[in-house]
Coordinates of C-alpha atoms and ligand atoms in Angstrom, one line a residue:
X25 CA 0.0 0.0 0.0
X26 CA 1.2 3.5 -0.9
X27 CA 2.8 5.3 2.3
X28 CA 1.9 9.0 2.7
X29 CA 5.0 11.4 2.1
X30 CA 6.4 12.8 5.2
X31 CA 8.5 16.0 4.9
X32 CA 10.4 16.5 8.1
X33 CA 12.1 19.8 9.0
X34 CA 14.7 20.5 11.3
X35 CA 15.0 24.0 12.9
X36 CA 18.9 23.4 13.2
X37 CA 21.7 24.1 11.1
X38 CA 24.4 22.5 13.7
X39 CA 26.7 19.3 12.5
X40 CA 25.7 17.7 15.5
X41 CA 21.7 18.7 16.3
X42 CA 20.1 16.4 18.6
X43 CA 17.1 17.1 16.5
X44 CA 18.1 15.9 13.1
X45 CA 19.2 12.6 15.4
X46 CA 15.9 12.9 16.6
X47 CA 14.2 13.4 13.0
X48 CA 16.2 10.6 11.6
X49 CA 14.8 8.4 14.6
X50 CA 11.2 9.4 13.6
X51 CA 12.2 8.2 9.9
X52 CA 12.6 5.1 11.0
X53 CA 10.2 5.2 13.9
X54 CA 7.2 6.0 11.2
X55 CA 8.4 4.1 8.4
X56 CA 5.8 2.0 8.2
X57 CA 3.0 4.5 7.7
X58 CA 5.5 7.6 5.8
X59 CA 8.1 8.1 3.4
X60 CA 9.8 10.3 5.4
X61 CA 12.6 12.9 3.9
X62 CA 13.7 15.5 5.5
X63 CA 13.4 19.0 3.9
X64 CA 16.9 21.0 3.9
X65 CA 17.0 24.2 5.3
X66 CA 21.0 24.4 6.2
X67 CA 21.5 25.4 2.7
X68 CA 19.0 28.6 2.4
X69 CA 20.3 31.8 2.1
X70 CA 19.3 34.5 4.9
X71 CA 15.8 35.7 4.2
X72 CA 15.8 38.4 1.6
X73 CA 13.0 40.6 -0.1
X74 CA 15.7 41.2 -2.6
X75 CA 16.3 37.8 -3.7
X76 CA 12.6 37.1 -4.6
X77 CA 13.2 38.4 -8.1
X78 CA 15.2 35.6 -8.7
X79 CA 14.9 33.1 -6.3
X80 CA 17.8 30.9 -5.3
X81 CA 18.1 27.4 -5.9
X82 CA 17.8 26.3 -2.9
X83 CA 14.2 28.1 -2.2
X84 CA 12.9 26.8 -5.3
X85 CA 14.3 23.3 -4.4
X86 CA 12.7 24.0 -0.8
X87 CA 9.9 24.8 -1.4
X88 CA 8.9 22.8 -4.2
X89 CA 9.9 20.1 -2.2
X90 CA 7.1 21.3 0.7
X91 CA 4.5 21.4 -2.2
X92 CA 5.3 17.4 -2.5
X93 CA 5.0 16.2 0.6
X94 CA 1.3 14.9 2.2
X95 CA 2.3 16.0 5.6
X96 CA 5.1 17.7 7.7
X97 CA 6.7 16.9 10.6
X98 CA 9.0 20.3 12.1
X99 CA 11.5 18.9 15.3
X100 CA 13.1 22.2 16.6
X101 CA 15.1 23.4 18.9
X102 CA 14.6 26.5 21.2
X103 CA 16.8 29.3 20.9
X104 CA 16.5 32.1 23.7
X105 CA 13.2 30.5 24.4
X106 CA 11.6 31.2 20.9
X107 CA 12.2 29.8 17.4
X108 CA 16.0 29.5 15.8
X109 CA 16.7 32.2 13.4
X110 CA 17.5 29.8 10.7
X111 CA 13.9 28.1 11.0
X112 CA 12.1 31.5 11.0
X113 CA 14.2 32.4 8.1
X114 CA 13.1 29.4 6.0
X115 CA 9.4 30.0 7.1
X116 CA 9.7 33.2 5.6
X117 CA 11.4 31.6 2.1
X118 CA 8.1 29.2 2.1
X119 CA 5.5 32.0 2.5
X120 CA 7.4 34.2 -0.5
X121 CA 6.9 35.6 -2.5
X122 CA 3.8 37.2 -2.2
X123 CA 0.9 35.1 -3.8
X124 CA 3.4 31.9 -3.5
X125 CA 2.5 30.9 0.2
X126 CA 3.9 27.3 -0.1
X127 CA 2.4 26.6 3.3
X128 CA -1.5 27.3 2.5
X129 CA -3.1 24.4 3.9
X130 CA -0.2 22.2 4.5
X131 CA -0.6 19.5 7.5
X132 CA 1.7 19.9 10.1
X133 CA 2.8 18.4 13.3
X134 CA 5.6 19.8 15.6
X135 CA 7.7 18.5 18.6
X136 CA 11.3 18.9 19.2
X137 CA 14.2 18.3 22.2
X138 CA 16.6 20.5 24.2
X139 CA 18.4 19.5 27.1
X140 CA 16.2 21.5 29.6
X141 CA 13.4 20.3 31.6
X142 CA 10.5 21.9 29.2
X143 CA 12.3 20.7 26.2
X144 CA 11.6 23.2 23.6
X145 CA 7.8 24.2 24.7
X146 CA 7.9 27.9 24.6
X147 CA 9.4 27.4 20.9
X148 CA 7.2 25.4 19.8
X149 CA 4.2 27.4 21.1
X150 CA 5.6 30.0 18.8
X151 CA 6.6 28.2 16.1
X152 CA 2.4 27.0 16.5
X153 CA 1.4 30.6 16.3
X154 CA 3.3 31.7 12.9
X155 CA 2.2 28.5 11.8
X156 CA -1.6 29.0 11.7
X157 CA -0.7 32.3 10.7
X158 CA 0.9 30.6 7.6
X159 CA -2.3 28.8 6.7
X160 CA -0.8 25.4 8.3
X161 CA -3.1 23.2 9.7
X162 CA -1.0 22.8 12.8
X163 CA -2.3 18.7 14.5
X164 CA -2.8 19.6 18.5
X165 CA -1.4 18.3 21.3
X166 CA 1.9 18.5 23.2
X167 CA 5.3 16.7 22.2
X168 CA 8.1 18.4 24.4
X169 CA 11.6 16.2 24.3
X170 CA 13.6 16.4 27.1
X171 CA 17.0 15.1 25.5
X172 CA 19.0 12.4 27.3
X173 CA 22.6 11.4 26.3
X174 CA 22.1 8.0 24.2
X175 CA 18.0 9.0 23.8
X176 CA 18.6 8.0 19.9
X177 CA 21.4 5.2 19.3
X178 CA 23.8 4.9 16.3
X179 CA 20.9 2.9 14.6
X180 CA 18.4 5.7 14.6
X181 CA 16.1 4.3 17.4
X182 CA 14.9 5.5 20.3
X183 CA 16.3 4.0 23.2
X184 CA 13.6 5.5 26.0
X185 CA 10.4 3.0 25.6
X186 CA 8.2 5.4 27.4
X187 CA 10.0 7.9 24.5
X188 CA 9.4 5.8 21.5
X189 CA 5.7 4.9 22.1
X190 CA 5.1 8.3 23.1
X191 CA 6.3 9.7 19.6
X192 CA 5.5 6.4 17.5
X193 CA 1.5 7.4 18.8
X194 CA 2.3 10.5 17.5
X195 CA 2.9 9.9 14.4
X196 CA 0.3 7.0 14.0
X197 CA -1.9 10.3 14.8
X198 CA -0.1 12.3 12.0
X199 CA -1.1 10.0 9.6
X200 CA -4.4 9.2 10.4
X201 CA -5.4 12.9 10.2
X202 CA -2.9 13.2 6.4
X203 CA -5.8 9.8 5.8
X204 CA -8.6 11.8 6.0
X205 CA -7.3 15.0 4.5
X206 CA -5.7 14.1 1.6
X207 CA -8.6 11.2 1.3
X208 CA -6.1 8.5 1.2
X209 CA -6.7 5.2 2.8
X210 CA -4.1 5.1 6.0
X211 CA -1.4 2.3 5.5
X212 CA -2.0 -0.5 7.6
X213 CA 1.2 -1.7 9.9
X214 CA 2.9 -4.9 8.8
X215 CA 1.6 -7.8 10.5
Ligands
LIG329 C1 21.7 30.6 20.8 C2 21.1 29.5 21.7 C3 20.0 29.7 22.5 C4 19.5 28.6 23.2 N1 18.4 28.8 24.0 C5 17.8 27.8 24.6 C6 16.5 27.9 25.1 O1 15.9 29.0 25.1 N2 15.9 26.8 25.7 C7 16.5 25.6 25.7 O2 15.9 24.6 26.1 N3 17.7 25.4 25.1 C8 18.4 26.5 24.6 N4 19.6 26.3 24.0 C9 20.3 25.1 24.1 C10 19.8 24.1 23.0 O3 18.7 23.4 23.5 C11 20.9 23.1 22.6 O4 22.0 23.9 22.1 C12 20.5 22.1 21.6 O5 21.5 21.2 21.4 C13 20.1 22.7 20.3 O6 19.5 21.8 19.5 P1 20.3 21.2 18.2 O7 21.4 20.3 18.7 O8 19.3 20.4 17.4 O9 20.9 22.4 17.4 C14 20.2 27.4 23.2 C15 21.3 27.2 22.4 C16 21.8 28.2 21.7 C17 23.0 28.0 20.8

């Protein structure tokens, strides 16, 4: 049966983000419901008005590849308790330019991990906000990551049970609601 495509984006640019490791996980985590890629934003130039007269490869590329997908998946960090520049930066690029809103009606879900106790919740309550602003239909509920050392192993799982079933009902959710948007029967999990 035909898996629904899953466009996952990662509100950090760093070598080493604990959130790509954690987007990777939820690859593998929801592979058998998604075709999961994740949608590069490392590469985008700083948002500039200027450049919308002739837009960069990499914003073409990006947001073409938004237009693609069934359903996104964002896993951010926090930055001074709000959204990383970069991700902000590539919202904008997906809005633009005017009349182009790559977002419009997009299905999204959003979680993401920092090492502190309320692991990423104030960004992602912002990141909800210019979201629906966007015309993303932002999927409720709460998924805040408090990141352990070894949380995701060197085979892209989730080590924490509690962890893994938390996020695998997650995105079992995710695609349920892409089902009845897009029309699609869900795929059913192998036997
Ligand atoms: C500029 C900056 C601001 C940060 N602000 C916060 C914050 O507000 N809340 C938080 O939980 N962690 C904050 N952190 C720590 C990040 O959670 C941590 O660096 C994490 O590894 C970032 O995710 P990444 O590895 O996916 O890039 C901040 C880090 C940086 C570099």
């Amino acid at each position: 049966m035909t898996k629904f495509k899953l466009g996952l984006i990662v509100g950090s640019n760093r070598r080493d983000s604990i959130n790509r490791a954690l987007a990777q996980a939820l690859e593998k985590l929801g592979a058998d419901k998604f075709n999961a890629s994740i949608i590069r934003i490392d590469d985008l130039p700083l948002y500039n008005q200027d450049l919308e007269a002739a837009l960069p490869e990499p914003v073409v590329r990006f947001k073409s590849h938004i237009t693609d997908v069934d359903a996104l998946l964002f896993v951010t960090p926090e930055h001074s308790r709000s959204i990383p520049a970069v991700l902000k930066s590539a919202i904008d690029w997906g809005a633009r330019p005017w009349g182009q809103n790559s977002w419009t009606g997009k299905l999204a879900a959003v979680t993401g991990t920092s090492p502190g106790a309320i692991g990423t919740a104030v960004a992602q309550q912002h990141l909800r906000s210019v979201l629906g602003d966007m015309g993303v239909l932002v999927m409720g509920g709460e998924a805040y990551i408090t990141f352990q050392p070894e949380l995701v192993d060197a085979n892209n799982n989730i080590t924490d049970e509690s962890v893994r079933k938390f996020l695998k009902a997650l995105l079992d959710q995710l695609a349920a609601l892409t089902a009845k948007l897009t029309g699609q029967i869900a795929p059913r999990a192998a036997a």
